[in-house]
CSV table of C-alpha atoms and ligand atoms in Angstrom, one decimal:
chain,number,residue,atom,x,y,z
E,1,MET,CA,0.0,0.0,0.1
E,2,THR,CA,1.4,3.3,-1.2
E,3,ARG,CA,1.8,5.8,1.8
E,4,LYS,CA,-0.4,9.2,1.7
E,5,ARG,CA,0.2,12.5,3.3
E,6,VAL,CA,-2.6,14.5,4.8
E,7,VAL,CA,-2.3,17.9,6.2
E,8,VAL,CA,-4.3,18.8,9.4
E,9,ILE,CA,-5.8,22.3,10.0
E,10,GLU,CA,-7.6,22.3,13.2
E,11,GLY,CA,-9.5,25.5,12.9
E,12,GLU,CA,-10.7,27.7,15.7
E,13,ASP,CA,-13.1,27.8,18.6
E,14,ALA,CA,-14.8,24.1,19.2
E,15,ALA,CA,-13.5,22.6,15.9
E,16,PRO,CA,-10.1,21.5,17.2
E,17,GLU,CA,-12.1,19.6,20.0
E,18,ALA,CA,-13.5,17.6,17.4
E,19,MET,CA,-10.4,17.4,15.0
E,20,ARG,CA,-7.9,16.2,17.7
E,21,PRO,CA,-9.6,13.0,18.7
E,22,SER,CA,-10.8,12.2,15.2
E,23,VAL,CA,-7.2,12.5,14.0
E,24,ALA,CA,-6.1,10.5,17.0
E,25,LEU,CA,-8.1,7.6,16.0
E,26,LEU,CA,-7.4,7.7,12.4
E,27,GLU,CA,-3.6,7.7,13.2
E,28,ARG,CA,-4.4,4.2,14.8
E,29,TRP,CA,-6.5,2.8,12.2
E,30,VAL,CA,-4.6,3.9,9.2
E,31,PRO,CA,-0.9,3.8,9.7
E,32,GLU,CA,-0.2,4.3,5.9
E,33,ILE,CA,-1.1,7.8,6.4
E,34,ASP,CA,1.6,10.6,7.4
E,35,TRP,CA,0.2,13.5,9.0
E,36,VAL,CA,1.4,16.9,8.7
E,37,HIS,CA,0.3,20.1,10.8
E,38,PRO,CA,1.7,23.0,9.4
E,39,PRO,CA,1.4,26.4,11.1
E,40,VAL,CA,-1.6,28.2,10.2
E,41,GLY,CA,-3.9,30.8,11.6
E,42,GLU,CA,-2.5,32.1,15.0
E,43,ARG,CA,0.4,29.8,15.2
E,44,GLY,CA,1.5,30.8,11.6
E,45,GLN,CA,1.4,34.5,12.8
E,46,GLU,CA,3.7,33.7,15.7
E,47,LEU,CA,6.1,31.4,14.1
E,48,HIS,CA,6.2,33.3,10.5
E,49,GLY,CA,4.2,36.5,10.9
E,50,SER,CA,1.7,35.1,8.6
E,51,LEU,CA,-1.9,33.6,9.1
E,52,PHE,CA,-0.9,31.3,6.0
E,53,PRO,CA,2.8,31.1,5.7
E,54,ALA,CA,4.6,29.4,2.5
E,55,GLU,CA,5.4,26.7,4.5
E,56,ALA,CA,1.7,25.8,4.9
E,57,ARG,CA,1.1,26.5,1.4
E,58,ASP,CA,3.9,24.0,0.4
E,59,ALA,CA,2.6,21.6,2.8
E,60,ILE,CA,-0.8,21.5,1.1
E,61,ASP,CA,0.8,21.4,-2.4
E,62,ALA,CA,3.0,18.3,-1.4
E,63,SER,CA,-0.1,16.5,0.3
E,64,ASP,CA,-2.6,14.0,-1.1
E,65,ALA,CA,-5.4,15.8,0.9
E,66,THR,CA,-6.4,18.1,3.9
E,67,LEU,CA,-8.5,17.8,6.7
E,68,PHE,CA,-9.7,21.0,7.7
E,69,GLY,CA,-11.5,22.1,11.0
E,70,SER,CA,-13.9,24.9,10.7
E,71,THR,CA,-12.6,28.5,10.9
E,72,SER,CA,-13.9,31.7,12.4
E,73,GLY,CA,-11.3,33.8,10.6
E,74,PRO,CA,-7.5,33.0,11.4
E,75,SER,CA,-7.5,30.0,9.2
E,76,SER,CA,-9.8,31.5,6.3
E,77,PRO,CA,-6.6,32.2,4.2
E,78,ALA,CA,-5.7,28.7,4.1
E,79,LEU,CA,-9.3,27.6,3.2
E,80,MET,CA,-9.4,30.2,0.5
E,81,TYR,CA,-6.3,28.5,-0.8
E,82,LEU,CA,-7.7,25.1,-0.6
E,83,ARG,CA,-10.8,26.2,-2.3
E,84,TRP,CA,-9.6,28.7,-5.2
E,85,GLY,CA,-6.0,28.0,-5.2
E,86,ARG,CA,-6.7,24.4,-5.5
E,87,GLN,CA,-9.9,24.7,-7.5
E,88,THR,CA,-12.0,22.3,-5.4
E,89,PHE,CA,-15.1,23.1,-7.2
E,90,ALA,CA,-17.6,20.4,-5.9
E,91,ASN,CA,-18.6,20.6,-2.3
E,92,VAL,CA,-20.5,17.2,-1.6
E,93,ARG,CA,-22.5,17.1,1.5
E,94,PRO,CA,-24.2,14.0,2.3
E,95,ALA,CA,-27.4,13.7,4.5
E,96,ARG,CA,-27.9,10.2,5.3
E,97,PHE,CA,-30.3,9.2,8.3
E,98,ARG,CA,-28.9,6.6,10.6
E,99,THR,CA,-31.0,4.9,13.6
E,100,GLY,CA,-30.5,7.0,16.6
E,101,TYR,CA,-30.0,10.4,15.0
E,102,ARG,CA,-32.4,12.9,16.7
E,103,SER,CA,-34.2,13.8,13.5
E,104,PRO,CA,-37.2,16.1,13.8
E,105,LEU,CA,-39.1,14.1,11.1
E,106,ALA,CA,-41.5,11.6,11.8
E,107,ARG,CA,-40.4,9.1,9.3
E,108,PRO,CA,-36.6,10.0,8.6
E,109,GLU,CA,-35.6,6.3,7.7
E,110,ASP,CA,-35.3,6.6,4.1
E,111,VAL,CA,-33.5,9.9,3.8
E,112,ASP,CA,-30.2,9.3,1.9
E,113,LEU,CA,-29.2,12.2,-0.2
E,114,VAL,CA,-26.2,14.2,-1.1
E,115,ILE,CA,-25.9,17.9,-2.0
E,116,VAL,CA,-23.2,18.8,-4.4
E,117,ARG,CA,-22.7,22.5,-3.9
E,118,GLU,CA,-20.7,24.5,-6.5
E,119,ASN,CA,-17.9,25.7,-4.2
E,120,LEU,CA,-16.2,28.6,-6.2
E,121,GLU,CA,-18.8,30.8,-8.1
E,122,ASP,CA,-22.1,32.3,-7.6
E,123,MET,CA,-22.1,35.1,-4.7
E,124,TYR,CA,-18.7,33.8,-3.2
E,125,MET,CA,-16.5,35.5,-5.5
E,126,GLY,CA,-16.2,38.5,-3.2
E,127,ILE,CA,-17.2,41.0,-5.5
E,128,GLU,CA,-19.2,43.7,-3.8
E,129,GLY,CA,-19.1,47.6,-3.8
E,130,ASP,CA,-21.0,50.7,-3.6
E,131,ILE,CA,-23.8,51.0,-6.4
E,132,ASP,CA,-22.4,54.7,-7.3
E,133,THR,CA,-19.1,52.7,-8.5
E,134,LEU,CA,-21.1,50.9,-11.4
E,135,SER,CA,-22.5,54.2,-12.7
E,136,ASP,CA,-20.5,54.2,-15.9
E,137,LEU,CA,-22.2,51.0,-16.8
E,138,LYS,CA,-25.6,52.6,-17.0
E,139,LEU,CA,-27.3,49.4,-15.6
E,140,GLN,CA,-30.9,49.1,-15.6
E,141,SER,CA,-33.2,46.9,-13.1
E,142,ARG,CA,-35.2,44.4,-15.2
E,143,THR,CA,-37.8,44.1,-12.4
E,144,ALA,CA,-38.1,47.7,-11.0
E,145,ARG,CA,-37.7,49.2,-14.7
E,146,ARG,CA,-35.5,52.1,-13.3
E,147,PRO,CA,-31.9,52.8,-13.7
E,148,LEU,CA,-29.5,51.6,-11.3
E,149,SER,CA,-28.5,55.0,-10.2
E,150,ASP,CA,-31.9,55.6,-8.7
E,151,PHE,CA,-31.1,53.2,-5.9
E,152,GLU,CA,-28.0,55.1,-4.9
E,153,PRO,CA,-26.6,55.1,-2.2
E,154,GLY,CA,-26.4,51.4,-1.6
E,155,ARG,CA,-24.3,48.3,-2.2
E,156,TYR,CA,-24.3,45.4,-4.7
E,157,ALA,CA,-22.9,41.9,-4.6
E,158,LEU,CA,-22.0,40.1,-7.9
E,159,LYS,CA,-23.5,36.9,-8.9
E,160,LEU,CA,-21.2,35.0,-11.2
E,161,ILE,CA,-22.0,31.6,-12.9
E,162,THR,CA,-19.7,30.6,-15.9
E,163,GLU,CA,-20.2,27.8,-18.3
E,164,ALA,CA,-17.2,26.1,-17.7
E,165,GLY,CA,-17.6,26.0,-13.8
E,166,THR,CA,-21.3,24.7,-14.2
E,167,GLU,CA,-20.4,22.1,-16.7
E,168,ARG,CA,-17.8,20.4,-14.5
E,169,VAL,CA,-19.9,20.6,-11.1
E,170,ALA,CA,-22.8,19.2,-13.1
E,171,ARG,CA,-20.6,16.4,-14.8
E,172,TYR,CA,-19.4,15.6,-11.4
E,173,SER,CA,-22.9,15.2,-10.0
E,174,PHE,CA,-23.9,12.8,-12.7
E,175,GLU,CA,-21.1,10.7,-12.2
E,176,LEU,CA,-21.8,10.6,-8.4
E,177,ALA,CA,-25.4,9.7,-9.1
E,178,ARG,CA,-24.0,6.8,-11.3
E,179,ARG,CA,-21.6,5.6,-8.5
E,180,ARG,CA,-24.5,5.8,-5.9
E,181,ARG,CA,-26.8,3.7,-8.2
E,182,GLU,CA,-24.2,1.0,-8.0
E,183,ARG,CA,-24.7,1.3,-4.3
E,184,GLY,CA,-28.6,0.7,-4.7
E,185,ARG,CA,-29.6,4.1,-5.0
E,186,PRO,CA,-32.1,5.2,-7.7
E,187,GLY,CA,-29.8,7.2,-10.0
E,188,ARG,CA,-31.7,10.5,-9.9
E,189,LEU,CA,-30.2,14.0,-10.0
E,190,THR,CA,-32.3,17.3,-9.4
E,191,CYS,CA,-30.9,20.7,-10.1
E,192,GLY,CA,-32.2,23.8,-8.2
E,193,THR,CA,-32.2,27.2,-9.6
E,194,LYS,CA,-34.0,30.4,-9.6
E,195,HIS,CA,-34.4,30.6,-13.4
E,196,ASN,CA,-37.7,32.3,-13.1
E,197,MET,CA,-36.1,35.4,-11.6
E,198,LEU,CA,-32.6,35.1,-12.7
E,199,PRO,CA,-33.1,33.8,-16.3
E,200,TYR,CA,-29.6,34.8,-17.4
E,201,SER,CA,-27.4,33.7,-14.5
E,202,ASP,CA,-29.3,30.9,-12.9
E,203,GLY,CA,-30.7,30.3,-16.3
E,204,LEU,CA,-27.3,29.6,-17.4
E,205,PHE,CA,-26.7,26.9,-14.8
E,206,ARG,CA,-29.8,25.1,-15.5
E,207,GLU,CA,-29.3,25.1,-19.2
E,208,VAL,CA,-25.8,23.8,-18.9
E,209,THR,CA,-26.7,21.2,-16.6
E,210,GLU,CA,-29.5,19.9,-18.9
E,211,ARG,CA,-27.2,19.9,-21.6
E,212,VAL,CA,-24.7,17.7,-19.5
E,213,ALA,CA,-27.7,15.5,-18.6
E,214,ALA,CA,-27.9,14.4,-22.4
E,215,ASP,CA,-24.8,12.4,-21.6
E,216,TYR,CA,-26.6,10.6,-18.9
E,217,PRO,CA,-29.5,9.2,-20.3
E,218,ASP,CA,-29.2,6.5,-17.7
E,219,ILE,CA,-29.8,9.1,-14.9
E,220,GLU,CA,-33.4,10.4,-14.1
E,221,TYR,CA,-33.0,14.1,-14.2
E,222,ASN,CA,-35.0,17.1,-13.5
E,223,CYS,CA,-34.8,20.8,-12.4
E,224,LEU,CA,-36.8,22.5,-9.8
E,225,ILE,CA,-37.2,26.2,-8.9
E,226,VAL,CA,-35.0,26.2,-5.8
E,227,ASP,CA,-37.6,27.5,-3.5
E,228,ASP,CA,-40.0,24.6,-4.6
E,229,LEU,CA,-37.0,22.2,-4.0
E,230,ALA,CA,-36.7,23.6,-0.5
E,231,HIS,CA,-40.2,22.7,0.0
E,232,LYS,CA,-40.1,19.2,-1.6
E,233,LEU,CA,-36.7,18.8,0.4
E,234,VAL,CA,-38.7,19.0,3.6
E,235,ALA,CA,-41.9,17.4,2.7
E,236,ASP,CA,-40.5,14.6,0.7
E,237,SER,CA,-36.9,14.2,1.7
E,238,ALA,CA,-36.9,10.5,0.7
E,239,ALA,CA,-37.7,11.4,-3.1
E,240,PHE,CA,-34.2,12.9,-3.4
E,241,ASP,CA,-30.9,11.2,-4.4
E,242,VAL,CA,-28.3,13.7,-5.8
E,243,ILE,CA,-29.0,17.4,-5.8
E,244,VAL,CA,-26.8,19.9,-7.7
E,245,LEU,CA,-26.9,23.7,-6.7
E,246,PRO,CA,-25.2,26.9,-7.2
E,247,ASN,CA,-23.0,28.0,-4.2
E,248,LEU,CA,-25.3,30.0,-2.3
E,249,TYR,CA,-28.5,27.7,-2.5
E,250,GLY,CA,-26.1,24.8,-1.9
E,251,ASP,CA,-24.8,26.4,1.3
E,252,ILE,CA,-28.1,27.0,2.7
E,253,LEU,CA,-30.1,23.9,1.8
E,254,SER,CA,-27.3,21.6,3.1
E,255,ASP,CA,-27.6,23.0,6.5
E,256,ALA,CA,-31.4,22.6,6.2
E,257,ALA,CA,-30.6,18.9,5.0
E,258,ALA,CA,-28.3,18.2,7.9
E,259,GLY,CA,-31.3,19.7,10.1
E,260,LEU,CA,-33.7,17.0,8.6
E,261,ILE,CA,-31.4,14.0,9.8
E,262,GLY,CA,-30.9,15.6,13.0
E,263,GLY,CA,-28.5,18.6,13.1
E,264,LEU,CA,-25.0,20.1,12.0
E,265,GLY,CA,-23.1,17.7,14.1
E,266,LEU,CA,-24.2,15.0,11.7
E,267,ALA,CA,-22.8,16.8,8.6
E,268,GLY,CA,-19.7,15.7,6.9
E,269,SER,CA,-18.5,17.2,3.7
E,270,GLY,CA,-15.8,16.9,1.2
E,271,CYS,CA,-14.7,19.5,-1.4
E,272,TYR,CA,-13.2,17.8,-4.7
E,273,GLY,CA,-11.1,19.3,-7.5
E,274,ALA,CA,-9.5,17.7,-10.5
E,275,ASP,CA,-6.2,17.1,-8.7
E,276,TYR,CA,-7.0,17.8,-5.1
E,277,ALA,CA,-9.6,17.3,-2.2
E,278,TYR,CA,-10.1,18.9,1.2
E,279,PHE,CA,-12.5,17.6,3.8
E,280,GLU,CA,-14.3,19.5,6.5
E,281,SER,CA,-17.6,19.2,8.5
E,282,ALA,CA,-20.2,21.4,7.0
E,283,HIS,CA,-20.8,23.2,10.3
E,284,GLY,CA,-18.8,26.4,11.6
E,285,THR,CA,-16.8,26.5,14.6
E,286,ALA,CA,-19.6,26.2,17.2
E,287,PRO,CA,-18.1,29.0,19.5
E,288,ASP,CA,-21.0,28.7,22.0
E,289,ILE,CA,-19.8,25.1,22.9
E,290,ALA,CA,-15.9,25.8,22.8
E,291,GLY,CA,-14.0,24.5,25.7
E,292,LYS,CA,-16.7,22.2,26.8
E,293,ASN,CA,-15.8,19.1,25.3
E,294,ILE,CA,-19.2,18.4,23.9
E,295,ILE,CA,-18.9,19.1,20.4
E,296,ASN,CA,-20.3,16.2,18.3
E,297,PRO,CA,-17.3,14.8,16.2
E,298,THR,CA,-19.5,12.8,14.2
E,299,ALA,CA,-19.4,15.5,11.2
E,300,THR,CA,-15.7,15.5,11.4
E,301,LEU,CA,-15.2,11.6,11.4
E,302,LEU,CA,-17.8,11.3,8.5
E,303,SER,CA,-15.5,14.1,6.5
E,304,ALA,CA,-12.7,11.8,7.5
E,305,ALA,CA,-14.4,8.7,6.1
E,306,MET,CA,-15.0,10.7,2.6
E,307,MET,CA,-11.4,11.3,2.9
E,308,LEU,CA,-10.4,7.6,3.6
E,309,GLU,CA,-12.5,6.6,0.5
E,310,TYR,CA,-10.8,9.3,-1.8
E,311,LEU,CA,-7.3,8.2,-0.5
E,312,ASP,CA,-8.1,4.6,-1.4
E,313,PHE,CA,-8.8,3.3,2.1
E,314,ALA,CA,-12.4,2.3,1.3
E,315,PRO,CA,-12.4,-0.6,3.8
E,316,GLN,CA,-11.2,1.5,6.6
E,317,ALA,CA,-13.7,4.2,5.6
E,318,GLN,CA,-16.5,1.6,5.6
E,319,ARG,CA,-15.4,0.3,8.9
E,320,LEU,CA,-15.4,3.9,10.4
E,321,GLU,CA,-18.9,4.3,9.0
E,322,SER,CA,-20.2,1.2,10.4
E,323,ALA,CA,-18.8,2.0,13.8
E,324,LEU,CA,-20.4,5.2,14.1
E,325,ALA,CA,-23.8,3.7,13.0
E,326,ARG,CA,-23.6,1.3,15.7
E,327,VAL,CA,-22.8,3.9,18.4
E,328,TYR,CA,-26.0,5.7,17.4
E,329,GLU,CA,-27.9,2.4,17.0
E,330,GLU,CA,-27.0,1.7,20.6
E,331,GLY,CA,-27.7,5.2,21.8
E,332,ARG,CA,-25.7,4.8,25.0
E,333,VAL,CA,-23.1,7.3,24.3
E,334,LEU,CA,-24.0,10.5,22.5
E,335,THR,CA,-23.2,14.0,22.7
E,336,PRO,CA,-26.0,16.6,23.9
E,337,ASP,CA,-26.9,17.8,20.5
E,338,GLN,CA,-28.2,14.1,19.9
E,339,GLY,CA,-30.1,14.2,23.3
E,340,GLY,CA,-27.2,12.5,25.3
E,341,SER,CA,-24.9,13.6,28.0
E,342,SER,CA,-21.4,11.9,26.8
E,343,SER,CA,-18.6,14.1,26.0
E,344,THR,CA,-16.7,14.3,22.7
E,345,THR,CA,-13.9,12.1,24.3
E,346,GLU,CA,-16.4,9.4,25.5
E,347,PHE,CA,-18.1,9.4,22.3
E,348,CYS,CA,-14.9,8.8,20.3
E,349,ASP,CA,-13.9,6.1,22.7
E,350,ALA,CA,-17.2,4.5,21.9
E,351,VAL,CA,-16.7,4.7,18.2
E,352,ALA,CA,-13.0,3.4,18.9
E,353,ALA,CA,-14.3,0.4,20.7
E,354,GLU,CA,-16.7,-0.6,18.0
E,355,PHE,CA,-14.1,0.0,15.4
E,356,ASP,CA,-11.8,-2.4,17.3
E,357,ARG,CA,-14.4,-4.7,17.8
E,358,THR,CA,-14.9,-5.3,14.1
E,359,SER,CA,-11.2,-6.2,13.7
E,360,SER,CA,-10.8,-8.9,16.4
I,1,ATP,P1,-20.9,29.2,10.0
I,1,ATP,O1,-21.2,30.4,9.5
I,1,ATP,O2,-19.1,29.4,10.1
I,1,ATP,O3,-21.1,28.0,9.3
I,1,ATP,P2,-22.9,29.0,11.9
I,1,ATP,O4,-23.2,30.6,12.4
I,1,ATP,O5,-23.7,28.3,11.2
I,1,ATP,O6,-21.2,28.8,11.5
I,1,ATP,P3,-22.2,26.8,13.7
I,1,ATP,O7,-20.7,27.2,14.1
I,1,ATP,O8,-22.3,25.8,12.4
I,1,ATP,O9,-22.5,28.2,13.5
I,1,ATP,O10,-23.3,26.5,14.9
I,1,ATP,C1,-24.5,26.8,14.8
I,1,ATP,C2,-25.1,26.0,15.9
I,1,ATP,O11,-24.9,24.6,15.7
I,1,ATP,C3,-24.3,26.4,17.3
I,1,ATP,O12,-25.2,26.4,18.5
I,1,ATP,C4,-23.5,25.2,17.5
I,1,ATP,O13,-22.9,25.0,18.8
I,1,ATP,C5,-24.0,24.1,17.0
I,1,ATP,N1,-23.2,23.1,16.3
I,1,ATP,C6,-22.7,23.2,15.4
I,1,ATP,N2,-21.7,22.1,14.9
I,1,ATP,C7,-22.0,21.2,16.1
I,1,ATP,C8,-21.4,20.1,16.5
I,1,ATP,N3,-20.5,19.4,15.8
I,1,ATP,N4,-21.7,19.8,17.9
I,1,ATP,C9,-22.7,20.2,18.4
I,1,ATP,N5,-23.2,21.4,18.1
I,1,ATP,C10,-22.9,22.0,17.0
């Protein structure tokens, strides 16, 4: 087995409390991985006078993947590099119910969907400004039927959708739907856009995805207006398989999907590019519970399982997921967000015991 190198960035607030015990488990279970901890955030600042020193960037470039804890700011430059620098365009966020998850749904058993969020474009390009700086463009509001200058003073944010950016995430999503069908899922892809109000930008996302759909006649495809999709996601969650969305809708609806199965503590995620991937839980840094050792590490461990699969350690990924599933099924050792009273450490110990049991 070839060795793999993984960069760990622990993140801030409560994130390191989930990350450290998760990495400790993986160190034991997958000895073929070399773990690298470059100085990022405050430690980078202390050692090299930079939140994201060259040493950290080089470590990422020399690695096979990064496991990233959530950031509230200091580790953001590293995250920006992992995303835009490494062109990780597909943010894959599964929401699969497991017995024992504290879902608010009456019948959550069949929820097993994946949201693929386009990860680089849309409203996340960071192009914002004052309306008056656009005056030379003489823009006109199609809906208000007035010149933009009528709305000064005020601010704007640019929504950017490109053909190439959409095509690659659409293709990725269809391929994912195919792989999932091999595991018994229906082979279904749903696209969500606001093409009625944004016929030009979201219209392009829809058009391109539809064009790619022609290459996948074996995948059942449809496109919903995203507000209709939001309603159906709650009312009929089990009907969905893979959902592809522009960045902002994907960000919002994947939190909603996590809510459907039992909360953000259960939401793993991976961000994939053509030649690199990083993995981080879909939740934030949970500052309100920092320092209490009660953050649910399930999202981090599920992200780690996605990473193991990406690195060709599929059997270990499967065992980790099964160990997690059994801990929830038993329901004796759960963190407070899932109605339990166990600590992060106790939960990780329970997962480790289950994992080890399957090897004996
Ligand atoms: P961001 O904007 O960075 O995504 P956020 O504002 O959505 O962050 P989160 O950090 O995701 O906020 O937290 C939202 C709520 O969910 C908080 O009350 C937090 O404690 C809780 N939460 C998030 N993740 C977990 C977890 N892994 N375990 C337990 N509670 C969590």
